[in-house]
Short mmCIF file of C-alpha atoms in Angstrom, two decimals:
data_model
loop_
_atom_site.label_atom_id
_atom_site.label_comp_id
_atom_site.label_asym_id
_atom_site.label_seq_id
_atom_site.Cartn_x
_atom_site.Cartn_y
_atom_site.Cartn_z
CA UNK A 1 115.92 55.56 216.50
CA UNK A 2 114.70 53.04 214.08
CA UNK A 3 111.38 53.79 212.31
CA UNK A 4 109.89 50.35 213.14
CA UNK A 5 111.26 48.47 215.68
CA UNK A 6 110.88 44.76 216.89
CA UNK A 7 113.11 42.27 219.04
CA UNK A 8 114.53 40.34 216.78
CA UNK A 9 114.29 37.09 218.83
CA UNK A 10 114.65 34.35 218.26
CA UNK A 11 111.73 33.15 220.31
CA UNK A 12 112.01 29.49 220.65
CA UNK A 13 108.55 27.84 222.13
CA UNK A 14 106.97 24.37 222.05
CA UNK A 15 103.97 23.31 220.31
CA UNK A 16 100.77 24.65 221.67
CA UNK A 17 102.23 27.72 223.34
CA UNK A 18 101.08 31.45 223.22
CA UNK A 19 103.47 33.71 221.98
CA UNK A 20 103.25 37.31 221.68
CA UNK A 21 105.39 39.93 219.31
CA UNK A 22 105.65 43.67 220.07
CA UNK A 23 106.52 46.41 217.71
CA UNK A 24 106.99 50.12 217.91
CA UNK A 25 107.08 52.93 215.38
CA UNK A 26 108.06 56.36 215.63
CA UNK A 27 106.10 58.28 213.32
CA UNK A 28 102.54 59.30 214.65
CA UNK A 29 101.29 60.10 211.32
CA UNK A 30 101.51 56.42 210.39
CA UNK A 31 98.06 55.33 209.18
CA UNK A 32 98.04 51.58 208.37
CA UNK A 33 99.81 48.73 210.07
CA UNK A 34 100.30 45.12 208.96
CA UNK A 35 102.07 41.96 209.90
CA UNK A 36 103.56 39.82 207.58
CA UNK A 37 105.41 36.45 207.79
CA UNK A 38 108.29 35.63 205.73
CA UNK A 39 109.72 32.09 205.43
CA UNK A 40 113.70 31.98 204.98
CA UNK A 41 114.45 32.94 201.38
CA UNK A 42 110.97 33.45 200.62
CA UNK A 43 108.78 36.72 200.04
CA UNK A 44 106.88 38.32 202.75
CA UNK A 45 103.22 37.00 202.96
CA UNK A 46 100.55 39.37 204.57
CA UNK A 47 99.17 37.74 207.59
CA UNK A 48 96.87 40.56 208.62
CA UNK A 49 96.32 44.23 208.61
CA UNK A 50 95.88 45.89 212.15
CA UNK A 51 92.97 48.03 212.80
CA UNK A 52 92.47 50.46 215.78
CA UNK A 53 89.81 48.09 217.44
CA UNK A 54 92.18 45.08 217.12
CA UNK A 55 91.39 42.00 215.08
CA UNK A 56 91.25 38.35 215.42
CA UNK A 57 91.91 35.55 212.58
CA UNK A 58 91.66 32.29 214.19
CA UNK A 59 94.71 31.68 216.43
CA UNK A 60 96.34 35.06 215.39
CA UNK A 61 95.32 38.31 217.28
CA UNK A 62 96.44 41.88 216.47
CA UNK A 63 96.18 44.94 218.67
CA UNK A 64 97.14 48.83 217.89
CA UNK A 65 97.81 51.43 220.49
CA UNK A 66 98.11 54.64 218.52
CA UNK A 67 98.97 56.41 221.94
CA UNK A 68 101.82 54.55 222.74
CA UNK A 69 102.68 53.88 218.95
CA UNK A 70 102.64 50.00 219.59
CA UNK A 71 101.47 47.22 217.61
CA UNK A 72 101.11 43.38 218.90
CA UNK A 73 100.78 39.81 217.56
CA UNK A 74 99.53 37.01 219.64
CA UNK A 75 99.85 33.68 218.47
CA UNK A 76 97.78 30.99 220.37
CA UNK A 77 98.23 27.19 220.19
CA UNK A 78 101.27 27.44 218.09
CA UNK A 79 102.04 25.10 215.26
CA UNK A 80 105.41 23.82 213.60
CA UNK A 81 104.33 25.44 210.69
CA UNK A 82 104.05 28.94 212.39
CA UNK A 83 108.11 28.93 212.65
CA UNK A 84 108.96 32.13 210.56
CA UNK A 85 110.02 35.40 210.78
CA UNK A 86 107.21 37.99 211.43
CA UNK A 87 107.67 41.35 210.06
CA UNK A 88 105.93 44.33 211.57
CA UNK A 89 104.95 46.96 208.63
CA UNK A 90 103.83 50.55 209.05
CA UNK A 91 102.53 52.51 206.05
CA UNK A 92 103.30 56.07 206.37
CA UNK A 93 100.53 58.47 204.79
CA UNK A 94 102.54 61.20 204.61
CA UNK A 95 103.89 62.41 200.92
CA UNK A 96 106.42 59.62 200.79
CA UNK A 97 103.28 56.66 200.98
CA UNK A 98 105.97 53.86 201.72
CA UNK A 99 105.95 50.87 203.58
CA UNK A 100 108.46 50.86 206.58
CA UNK A 101 109.53 47.30 207.49
CA UNK A 102 110.66 46.30 211.13
CA UNK A 103 113.79 43.91 210.94
CA UNK A 104 111.49 41.16 211.95
CA UNK A 105 111.05 38.71 214.94
CA UNK A 106 112.09 34.85 214.24
CA UNK A 107 109.88 32.22 215.89
CA UNK A 108 111.15 28.78 216.21
CA UNK A 109 108.24 26.12 217.11
CA UNK A 110 109.68 23.01 218.58
CA UNK A 111 107.87 19.64 218.91
CA UNK B 1 93.39 34.54 190.62
CA UNK B 2 97.28 34.81 189.86
CA UNK B 3 99.72 36.56 192.04
CA UNK B 4 102.42 38.65 191.58
CA UNK B 5 105.11 37.60 189.11
CA UNK B 6 108.86 38.30 188.67
CA UNK B 7 111.42 37.42 186.43
CA UNK B 8 113.95 36.09 186.41
CA UNK B 9 114.32 33.87 189.47
CA UNK B 10 117.93 34.12 189.66
CA UNK B 11 120.21 36.59 187.74
CA UNK B 12 124.19 36.56 187.87
CA UNK B 13 126.08 39.62 186.78
CA UNK B 14 129.44 40.97 187.18
CA UNK B 15 130.40 44.40 188.32
CA UNK B 16 129.70 47.07 186.06
CA UNK B 17 126.99 45.44 183.91
CA UNK B 18 123.33 46.45 183.98
CA UNK B 19 120.55 44.15 185.36
CA UNK B 20 116.97 44.30 184.51
CA UNK B 21 114.32 42.71 186.67
CA UNK B 22 110.51 42.67 185.77
CA UNK B 23 107.29 42.18 187.64
CA UNK B 24 103.85 41.87 186.76
CA UNK B 25 101.19 42.83 189.35
CA UNK B 26 97.94 41.10 190.02
CA UNK B 27 95.10 41.88 187.74
CA UNK B 28 93.31 44.85 188.80
CA UNK B 29 96.46 46.40 190.86
CA UNK B 30 97.67 49.74 189.40
CA UNK B 31 100.64 50.37 191.80
CA UNK B 32 104.17 48.45 191.87
CA UNK B 33 106.56 48.86 194.73
CA UNK B 34 110.09 47.78 194.46
CA UNK B 35 112.22 46.59 197.57
CA UNK B 36 115.69 45.44 198.16
CA UNK B 37 116.36 42.77 200.73
CA UNK B 38 119.98 42.16 201.33
CA UNK B 39 121.09 39.06 202.91
CA UNK B 40 120.26 39.06 206.80
CA UNK B 41 118.88 42.54 206.34
CA UNK B 42 115.24 43.69 206.28
CA UNK B 43 113.20 45.18 203.34
CA UNK B 44 114.57 48.66 202.13
CA UNK B 45 112.04 50.57 199.66
CA UNK B 46 113.50 51.39 196.17
CA UNK B 47 110.62 52.72 194.11
CA UNK B 48 106.88 53.18 193.82
CA UNK B 49 105.23 53.32 190.61
CA UNK B 50 101.41 54.27 190.14
CA UNK B 51 99.70 54.66 186.88
CA UNK B 52 102.79 54.78 184.68
CA UNK B 53 104.53 57.46 186.74
CA UNK B 54 107.15 57.36 189.45
CA UNK B 55 105.58 58.50 192.59
CA UNK B 56 108.31 57.87 195.12
CA UNK B 57 111.93 56.68 195.60
CA UNK B 58 114.10 55.40 198.45
CA UNK B 59 117.50 56.19 199.57
CA UNK B 60 119.14 54.73 196.57
CA UNK B 61 121.38 56.22 193.86
CA UNK B 62 119.95 57.24 190.50
CA UNK B 63 121.68 53.90 189.04
CA UNK B 64 118.55 52.44 190.35
CA UNK B 65 115.57 53.22 188.00
CA UNK B 66 112.65 51.72 186.30
CA UNK B 67 109.37 52.24 184.47
CA UNK B 68 106.08 50.98 184.64
CA UNK B 69 104.27 49.97 181.15
CA UNK B 70 100.71 50.64 180.25
CA UNK B 71 99.83 47.29 181.34
CA UNK B 72 100.76 47.92 184.90
CA UNK B 73 103.66 45.83 184.76
CA UNK B 74 107.07 47.21 185.80
CA UNK B 75 110.75 47.05 185.16
CA UNK B 76 113.60 47.67 187.49
CA UNK B 77 117.16 48.69 186.05
CA UNK B 78 120.40 48.76 187.94
CA UNK B 79 123.07 50.10 186.09
CA UNK B 80 126.72 49.98 187.04
CA UNK B 81 126.42 46.99 189.25
CA UNK B 82 128.66 46.90 192.60
CA UNK B 83 128.90 43.87 194.77
CA UNK B 84 126.81 45.32 197.50
CA UNK B 85 123.55 44.92 195.13
CA UNK B 86 123.87 41.51 195.54
CA UNK B 87 120.29 40.77 197.25
CA UNK B 88 116.68 39.67 196.72
CA UNK B 89 114.69 42.33 194.90
CA UNK B 90 110.79 41.91 195.87
CA UNK B 91 108.09 43.57 193.87
CA UNK B 92 104.79 44.24 195.60
CA UNK B 93 101.35 45.50 193.94
CA UNK B 94 98.38 46.99 195.45
CA UNK B 95 95.33 48.35 194.28
CA UNK B 96 96.77 51.85 194.06
CA UNK B 97 95.61 53.35 197.31
CA UNK B 98 98.75 53.26 199.44
CA UNK B 99 97.17 52.16 202.53
CA UNK B 100 96.12 48.94 200.97
CA UNK B 101 97.48 45.91 201.66
CA UNK B 102 100.84 44.80 199.38
CA UNK B 103 101.27 41.75 197.83
CA UNK B 104 104.79 40.39 197.18
CA UNK B 105 105.98 38.48 194.12
CA UNK B 106 108.63 35.59 194.65
CA UNK B 107 111.58 37.88 193.91
CA UNK B 108 114.73 38.18 191.87
CA UNK B 109 118.03 36.92 193.51
CA UNK B 110 120.63 39.23 191.83
CA UNK B 111 124.09 38.21 192.51
CA UNK B 112 127.13 40.47 191.45
CA UNK B 113 130.48 38.92 191.30
#
């Protein structure tokens, strides 16, 4: 089982749509969670951290369910500029202290 | 505030040669992480440096090594290059605590022929 699993997509949605991405992680000791976005052949850029209480940043909402080891990202009112690959990232807080990246979910927003 | 910088942007080497990649973290960040992203694949953790020390390494052979300098910049060395080392090498920095967000540089694209 992969440490961090994501649906690879692509999700092809029209502008203005609401789209949700899910991610599961295998290590229950994981402590920090993030969503990054990565444009083609570019570096990942931090989108938002994910907190236990859930958090929202404009059109983006992230949720964490520790019991189910599940993270989600909701994008409302999709824009063409939202087209990218969204990476679910988990920080293992054991002795390894490294980020584990999911393979990403590709989003295509069409006019 | 300047972001993470990496050099060179592109690097072309032949099999068996050595490559040296450089990274300067965001000012005030003391930890540097290196990742490899082969074409079409996810990011794989390579190395973590903090306060000049190697703190952890991923599942890569010893020919991948590096160091961190007193100014917190870092260098990644890849010896005896193999074709499969062709990838985007990304450096990220953070304030030092592993649970803080990591910020990435633009990467060095290494091509081994």
